[in-house]
PDB file of C-alpha atoms in Angstrom:
ATOM      1  CA  ALA T 570      44.657 113.942  51.902  1.00 55.00           C
ATOM      2  CA  ALA T 571      47.109 115.362  54.366  1.00 55.00           C
ATOM      3  CA  PRO T 572      49.842 112.939  55.348  1.00 59.00           C
ATOM      4  CA  ALA T 573      49.355 111.299  58.764  1.00 58.00           C
ATOM      5  CA  ALA T 574      51.205 113.011  61.559  1.00 56.00           C
ATOM      6  CA  LYS T 575      54.163 111.082  62.809  1.00 58.00           C
ATOM      7  CA  ALA T 576      54.099 109.876  66.427  1.00 54.00           C
ATOM      8  CA  PRO T 577      56.623 111.719  68.562  1.00 54.00           C
ATOM      9  CA  SER T 578      59.786 109.728  68.970  1.00 55.00           C
ATOM     10  CA  ALA T 579      60.857 108.614  72.414  1.00 53.00           C
ATOM     11  CA  PRO T 580      63.627 110.630  73.927  1.00 55.00           C
ATOM     12  CA  ALA T 581      67.090 109.066  73.480  1.00 61.00           C
ATOM     13  CA  GLN T 582      68.164 107.003  76.494  1.00 69.00           C
ATOM     14  CA  LEU T 583      71.187 108.320  78.230  1.00 80.00           C
ATOM     15  CA  VAL T 584      74.041 105.823  78.693  1.00 84.00           C
ATOM     16  CA  LEU T 585      75.703 106.456  82.054  1.00 85.00           C
ATOM     17  CA  ARG T 586      79.412 105.726  81.817  1.00 89.00           C
ATOM     18  CA  LEU T 587      80.904 104.727  85.143  1.00 90.00           C
ATOM     19  CA  GLY T 588      84.511 104.402  86.116  1.00 89.00           C
ATOM     20  CA  ALA T 589      86.452 103.166  89.149  1.00 88.00           C
ATOM     21  CA  MET T 590      90.058 102.291  90.067  1.00 83.00           C
ATOM     22  CA  ASP T 591      89.326  98.679  91.045  1.00 82.00           C
ATOM     23  CA  ALA T 592      86.976  95.974  89.740  1.00 82.00           C
ATOM     24  CA  ASP T 593      85.177  95.285  93.066  1.00 81.00           C
ATOM     25  CA  LEU T 594      84.212  98.967  93.445  1.00 84.00           C
ATOM     26  CA  LEU T 595      83.147  99.253  89.818  1.00 87.00           C
ATOM     27  CA  ALA T 596      80.860  96.208  90.134  1.00 87.00           C
ATOM     28  CA  TYR T 597      79.392  97.531  93.376  1.00 85.00           C
ATOM     29  CA  VAL T 598      78.546 100.940  91.991  1.00 87.00           C
ATOM     30  CA  ARG T 599      77.267  99.592  88.709  1.00 88.00           C
ATOM     31  CA  GLU T 600      74.824  97.341  90.551  1.00 87.00           C
ATOM     32  CA  LEU T 601      73.737 100.319  92.685  1.00 86.00           C
ATOM     33  CA  PHE T 602      72.916 102.409  89.629  1.00 86.00           C
ATOM     34  CA  GLU T 603      71.103  99.546  87.926  1.00 86.00           C
ATOM     35  CA  ASP T 604      68.903  99.139  91.013  1.00 86.00           C
ATOM     36  CA  LEU T 605      68.182 102.899  91.029  1.00 83.00           C
ATOM     37  CA  GLN T 606      67.261 102.772  87.392  1.00 82.00           C
ATOM     38  CA  LYS T 607      64.757  99.966  87.962  1.00 83.00           C
ATOM     39  CA  VAL T 608      63.164 101.504  91.060  1.00 80.00           C
ATOM     40  CA  HIS T 609      62.775 104.988  89.690  1.00 75.00           C
ATOM     41  CA  HIS T 610      62.260 104.059  86.018  1.00 75.00           C
ATOM     42  CA  ALA T 611      64.975 106.515  85.142  1.00 71.00           C
ATOM     43  CA  ARG T 612      65.628 107.258  81.522  1.00 74.00           C
ATOM     44  CA  PHE T 613      69.198 106.026  81.510  1.00 76.00           C
ATOM     45  CA  ARG T 614      70.942 102.740  81.275  1.00 79.00           C
ATOM     46  CA  VAL T 615      74.267 101.831  82.820  1.00 82.00           C
ATOM     47  CA  GLY T 616      77.141 101.190  80.446  1.00 79.00           C
ATOM     48  CA  VAL T 617      79.684  98.434  80.832  1.00 70.00           C
ATOM     49  CA  GLY T 618      81.940 100.594  83.014  1.00 79.00           C
ATOM     50  CA  SER T 619      85.665 101.426  82.770  1.00 84.00           C
ATOM     51  CA  LEU T 620      88.402 100.115  85.021  1.00 82.00           C
ATOM     52  CA  LEU T 621      90.666 103.111  85.258  1.00 83.00           C
ATOM     53  CA  LYS T 622      94.442 102.621  85.221  1.00 77.00           C
ATOM     54  CA  ALA T 623      95.451 106.274  85.705  1.00 73.00           C
ATOM     55  CA  SER T 624      93.990 109.324  87.460  1.00 76.00           C
ATOM     56  CA  PRO T 625      90.200 109.209  87.605  1.00 76.00           C
ATOM     57  CA  TYR T 626      90.194 112.972  87.139  1.00 78.00           C
ATOM     58  CA  ASP T 627      91.953 112.622  83.793  1.00 82.00           C
ATOM     59  CA  ALA T 628      89.234 110.213  82.617  1.00 84.00           C
ATOM     60  CA  ILE T 629      86.525 112.727  83.518  1.00 84.00           C
ATOM     61  CA  ARG T 630      88.380 115.608  81.853  1.00 83.00           C
ATOM     62  CA  ARG T 631      88.831 113.589  78.641  1.00 86.00           C
ATOM     63  CA  GLY T 632      85.132 112.703  78.635  1.00 86.00           C
ATOM     64  CA  ASP T 633      85.796 108.964  78.877  1.00 88.00           C
ATOM     65  CA  VAL T 634      83.366 108.597  81.826  1.00 89.00           C
ATOM     66  CA  ASP T 635      80.502 110.524  83.412  1.00 89.00           C
ATOM     67  CA  VAL T 636      80.869 109.451  87.038  1.00 88.00           C
ATOM     68  CA  VAL T 637      83.827 107.985  88.880  1.00 88.00           C
ATOM     69  CA  ALA T 638      83.417 106.001  92.106  1.00 89.00           C
ATOM     70  CA  VAL T 639      86.229 106.734  94.556  1.00 86.00           C
ATOM     71  CA  ARG T 640      86.808 105.267  98.020  1.00 85.00           C
ATOM     72  CA  MET T 641      86.711 108.253 100.351  1.00 84.00           C
ATOM     73  CA  SER T 642      89.874 106.975 102.054  1.00 78.00           C
ATOM     74  CA  ASP T 643      91.613 107.426  98.662  1.00 73.00           C
ATOM     75  CA  MET T 644      89.927 110.758  97.815  1.00 70.00           C
ATOM     76  CA  LEU T 645      92.135 113.038  95.841  1.00 61.00           C
ATOM     77  CA  ASP T 646      92.242 116.861  95.690  1.00 62.00           C
ATOM     78  CA  LEU T 647      88.818 118.313  94.995  1.00 62.00           C
ATOM     79  CA  SER T 648      90.056 121.889  94.665  1.00 64.00           C
ATOM     80  CA  VAL T 649      89.755 121.647  90.829  1.00 67.00           C
ATOM     81  CA  ASP T 650      86.987 124.144  89.960  1.00 72.00           C
ATOM     82  CA  TRP T 651      85.350 121.878  87.327  1.00 72.00           C
ATOM     83  CA  LEU T 652      85.109 118.868  89.637  1.00 77.00           C
ATOM     84  CA  ALA T 653      82.551 118.151  92.343  1.00 80.00           C
ATOM     85  CA  LEU T 654      81.802 115.454  94.882  1.00 83.00           C
ATOM     86  CA  ALA T 655      78.244 114.695  93.749  1.00 85.00           C
ATOM     87  CA  ALA T 656      77.252 112.170  96.443  1.00 87.00           C
ATOM     88  CA  VAL T 657      78.523 109.901  99.172  1.00 88.00           C
ATOM     89  CA  ILE T 658      76.997 106.389  99.369  1.00 87.00           C
ATOM     90  CA  SER T 659      75.863 105.183 102.756  1.00 82.00           C
ATOM     91  CA  ARG T 660      78.850 104.362 104.886  1.00 85.00           C
ATOM     92  CA  GLU T 661      79.765 100.755 105.803  1.00 88.00           C
ATOM     93  CA  ASP T 662      81.486  99.707 109.006  1.00 90.00           C
ATOM     94  CA  PRO T 663      84.546 101.943 109.170  1.00 91.00           C
ATOM     95  CA  ARG T 664      86.544  99.732 111.582  1.00 93.00           C
ATOM     96  CA  GLU T 665      89.709  97.736 110.861  1.00 93.00           C
ATOM     97  CA  ALA T 666      89.683  93.994 111.524  1.00 92.00           C
ATOM     98  CA  LEU T 667      92.197  91.313 112.285  1.00 91.00           C
ATOM     99  CA  VAL T 668      91.861  88.167 110.148  1.00 89.00           C
ATOM    100  CA  THR T 669      93.561  85.019 111.383  1.00 85.00           C
ATOM    101  CA  SER T 670      93.691  81.412 110.193  1.00 76.00           C
ATOM    102  CA  ALA T 671      91.165  78.891 111.439  1.00 64.00           C
ATOM    103  CA  ALA T 672      94.030  77.299 113.475  1.00 61.00           C
ATOM    104  CA  THR T 673      94.707  80.470 115.497  1.00 59.00           C
ATOM    105  CA  VAL T 674      92.808  80.492 118.768  1.00 57.00           C
ATOM    106  CA  GLN T 675      93.707  83.994 119.885  1.00 54.00           C
ATOM    107  CA  THR T 676      92.137  86.702 117.711  1.00 69.00           C
ATOM    108  CA  THR T 677      93.734  89.868 119.065  1.00 84.00           C
ATOM    109  CA  LEU T 678      96.945  91.568 118.013  1.00 91.00           C
ATOM    110  CA  ALA T 679      98.268  91.416 121.573  1.00 89.00           C
ATOM    111  CA  GLY T 680      97.666  87.664 121.735  1.00 87.00           C
ATOM    112  CA  LEU T 681      99.514  86.755 118.546  1.00 89.00           C
ATOM    113  CA  PRO T 682     102.831  84.913 119.293  1.00 88.00           C
ATOM    114  CA  GLU T 683     106.206  86.617 119.374  1.00 92.00           C
ATOM    115  CA  GLY T 684     107.557  87.197 115.872  1.00 92.00           C
ATOM    116  CA  ALA T 685     104.242  86.504 114.151  1.00 89.00           C
ATOM    117  CA  THR T 686     103.906  88.262 110.783  1.00 88.00           C
ATOM    118  CA  VAL T 687     100.915  90.523 110.236  1.00 89.00           C
ATOM    119  CA  TYR T 688     100.185  91.783 106.733  1.00 87.00           C
ATOM    120  CA  THR T 689      98.598  95.209 106.548  1.00 86.00           C
ATOM    121  CA  GLY T 690      98.777  96.634 103.010  1.00 80.00           C
ATOM    122  CA  SER T 691      98.808 100.115 104.517  1.00 83.00           C
ATOM    123  CA  ARG T 692     101.503 102.328 105.988  1.00 87.00           C
ATOM    124  CA  LEU T 693      99.054 103.856 108.475  1.00 89.00           C
ATOM    125  CA  ARG T 694      98.167 100.421 109.882  1.00 91.00           C
ATOM    126  CA  THR T 695     101.810  99.415 109.918  1.00 91.00           C
ATOM    127  CA  LEU T 696     102.929 102.446 111.977  1.00 92.00           C
ATOM    128  CA  GLN T 697     100.142 101.935 114.563  1.00 94.00           C
ATOM    129  CA  ILE T 698     100.721  98.163 114.954  1.00 94.00           C
ATOM    130  CA  LYS T 699     104.535  98.570 115.241  1.00 94.00           C
ATOM    131  CA  ALA T 700     104.107 101.205 117.953  1.00 94.00           C
ATOM    132  CA  ARG T 701     101.572  99.238 120.011  1.00 94.00           C
ATOM    133  CA  HIS T 702     102.739  95.652 119.331  1.00 94.00           C
ATOM    134  CA  PRO T 703     106.537  95.578 118.977  1.00 94.00           C
ATOM    135  CA  HIS T 704     106.540  91.777 119.358  1.00 95.00           C
ATOM    136  CA  LEU T 705     105.016  91.420 115.881  1.00 94.00           C
ATOM    137  CA  GLN T 706     106.608  91.539 112.450  1.00 92.00           C
ATOM    138  CA  VAL T 707     104.607  93.834 110.123  1.00 91.00           C
ATOM    139  CA  ASP T 708     104.594  93.545 106.346  1.00 82.00           C
ATOM    140  CA  SER T 709     103.036  96.543 104.573  1.00 77.00           C
ATOM    141  CA  GLY T 710     103.808  95.594 100.978  1.00 72.00           C
ATOM    142  CA  LEU T 711     101.037  96.833  98.684  1.00 60.00           C
ATOM    143  CA  THR T 712      99.149  94.044  96.880  1.00 64.00           C
ATOM    144  CA  ASP T 713      95.578  93.178  95.920  1.00 67.00           C
ATOM    145  CA  PHE T 714      93.294  92.648  98.933  1.00 70.00           C
ATOM    146  CA  GLN T 715      92.042  89.258  97.832  1.00 71.00           C
ATOM    147  CA  LYS T 716      95.596  88.115  97.209  1.00 73.00           C
ATOM    148  CA  ARG T 717      96.450  89.159 100.802  1.00 72.00           C
ATOM    149  CA  LEU T 718      93.685  86.885 102.089  1.00 74.00           C
ATOM    150  CA  ARG T 719      94.832  84.019  99.882  1.00 74.00           C
ATOM    151  CA  LEU T 720      98.475  84.324 101.007  1.00 70.00           C
ATOM    152  CA  GLN T 721      97.382  84.461 104.620  1.00 69.00           C
ATOM    153  CA  GLY T 722      95.212  81.355 104.184  1.00 70.00           C
ATOM    154  CA  GLU T 723      98.187  79.578 102.605  1.00 71.00           C
ATOM    155  CA  GLY T 724     100.296  80.284 105.672  1.00 69.00           C
ATOM    156  CA  ASP T 725     102.567  82.979 104.251  1.00 72.00           C
ATOM    157  CA  PHE T 726     101.796  85.045 107.413  1.00 78.00           C
ATOM    158  CA  GLU T 727      99.876  84.486 110.574  1.00 83.00           C
ATOM    159  CA  ALA T 728      97.321  87.281 110.181  1.00 87.00           C
ATOM    160  CA  CYS T 729      96.333  90.291 108.192  1.00 87.00           C
ATOM    161  CA  VAL T 730      94.606  93.534 109.043  1.00 90.00           C
ATOM    162  CA  ALA T 731      91.997  94.834 106.604  1.00 88.00           C
ATOM    163  CA  SER T 732      88.955  97.119 106.733  1.00 89.00           C
ATOM    164  CA  MET T 733      85.555  95.662 107.607  1.00 91.00           C
ATOM    165  CA  ALA T 734      84.316  97.173 104.355  1.00 86.00           C
ATOM    166  CA  GLU T 735      86.879  95.173 102.346  1.00 83.00           C
ATOM    167  CA  LEU T 736      85.959  91.996 104.190  1.00 86.00           C
ATOM    168  CA  SER T 737      82.272  92.618 103.606  1.00 85.00           C
ATOM    169  CA  SER T 738      82.918  92.844  99.836  1.00 77.00           C
ATOM    170  CA  VAL T 739      84.142  89.205  99.846  1.00 79.00           C
ATOM    171  CA  GLY T 740      81.412  87.907 102.177  1.00 81.00           C
ATOM    172  CA  LEU T 741      83.320  87.978 105.491  1.00 83.00           C
ATOM    173  CA  ASP T 742      82.016  89.668 108.641  1.00 84.00           C
ATOM    174  CA  GLU T 743      82.457  89.466 112.426  1.00 82.00           C
ATOM    175  CA  ALA T 744      80.248  86.344 112.594  1.00 82.00           C
ATOM    176  CA  ASP T 745      83.177  84.494 111.051  1.00 83.00           C
ATOM    177  CA  SER T 746      85.466  83.132 113.781  1.00 81.00           C
ATOM    178  CA  ARG T 747      88.537  84.304 111.835  1.00 84.00           C
ATOM    179  CA  VAL T 748      87.466  87.926 111.896  1.00 88.00           C
ATOM    180  CA  CYS T 749      88.041  90.175 114.976  1.00 89.00           C
ATOM    181  CA  PRO T 750      86.940  93.824 114.570  1.00 92.00           C
ATOM    182  CA  LEU T 751      89.494  96.293 116.003  1.00 92.00           C
ATOM    183  CA  GLU T 752      88.235  99.367 117.784  1.00 91.00           C
ATOM    184  CA  ALA T 753      89.710 102.789 116.941  1.00 91.00           C
ATOM    185  CA  ASP T 754      91.813 102.899 120.113  1.00 89.00           C
ATOM    186  CA  GLU T 755      93.711  99.835 118.821  1.00 90.00           C
ATOM    187  CA  VAL T 756      94.012 100.596 115.156  1.00 93.00           C
ATOM    188  CA  MET T 757      92.612 103.959 113.968  1.00 92.00           C
ATOM    189  CA  PRO T 758      90.995 103.659 110.514  1.00 92.00           C
ATOM    190  CA  CYS T 759      91.975 106.183 107.886  1.00 87.00           C
ATOM    191  CA  PHE T 760      89.762 109.160 107.061  1.00 84.00           C
ATOM    192  CA  GLY T 761      86.611 108.263 105.141  1.00 86.00           C
ATOM    193  CA  GLN T 762      87.107 104.516 105.407  1.00 88.00           C
ATOM    194  CA  GLY T 763      83.960 102.576 104.536  1.00 88.00           C
ATOM    195  CA  SER T 764      82.580 105.378 102.393  1.00 88.00           C
ATOM    196  CA  VAL T 765      82.360 105.639  98.560  1.00 88.00           C
ATOM    197  CA  GLY T 766      82.122 109.039  96.838  1.00 88.00           C
ATOM    198  CA  LEU T 767      80.768 109.763  93.377  1.00 89.00           C
ATOM    199  CA  VAL T 768      82.802 112.399  91.536  1.00 86.00           C
TER     200      VAL T 768
END
């Protein structure tokens, strides 16, 4: 008797390797792809993900990752002929926001007391605030966003300015009395703020 025909094997499942420059962004994009996989029954699964320490473009070129999530405000040169911006995720609130302590009644930059220290973490924010509010001391030292919030809460400085998108990632929004959104005529956000690109 002829041997029984073998059932066709299921196609191999693609493992999608994601990368990002910071842990919050990596977790956000990984969850997004996992939701897409469930909704569309896509034949891929999302790998653990890589927290990139150097250029995301180098990681793609070496084949370490398939997709890199990049904040559009940090977008690097896309003139490389083998690289493409594949998609841009729906934009969050692009505005900047002032975050003060619970003890601070006034929640505008103009209303902060003479000599108050405002932490920005950004040269662009620093230049704008210094020009419009010379009564404030501005610290633009670069450090982790959540560390900025912790230091501000501990009283190291009176307020900090951060993007609404950053605040949203840690569960803060304008409903919180400590958060005061800043319109573009007070502090202009940088290009692409609130958007995430997939490269």
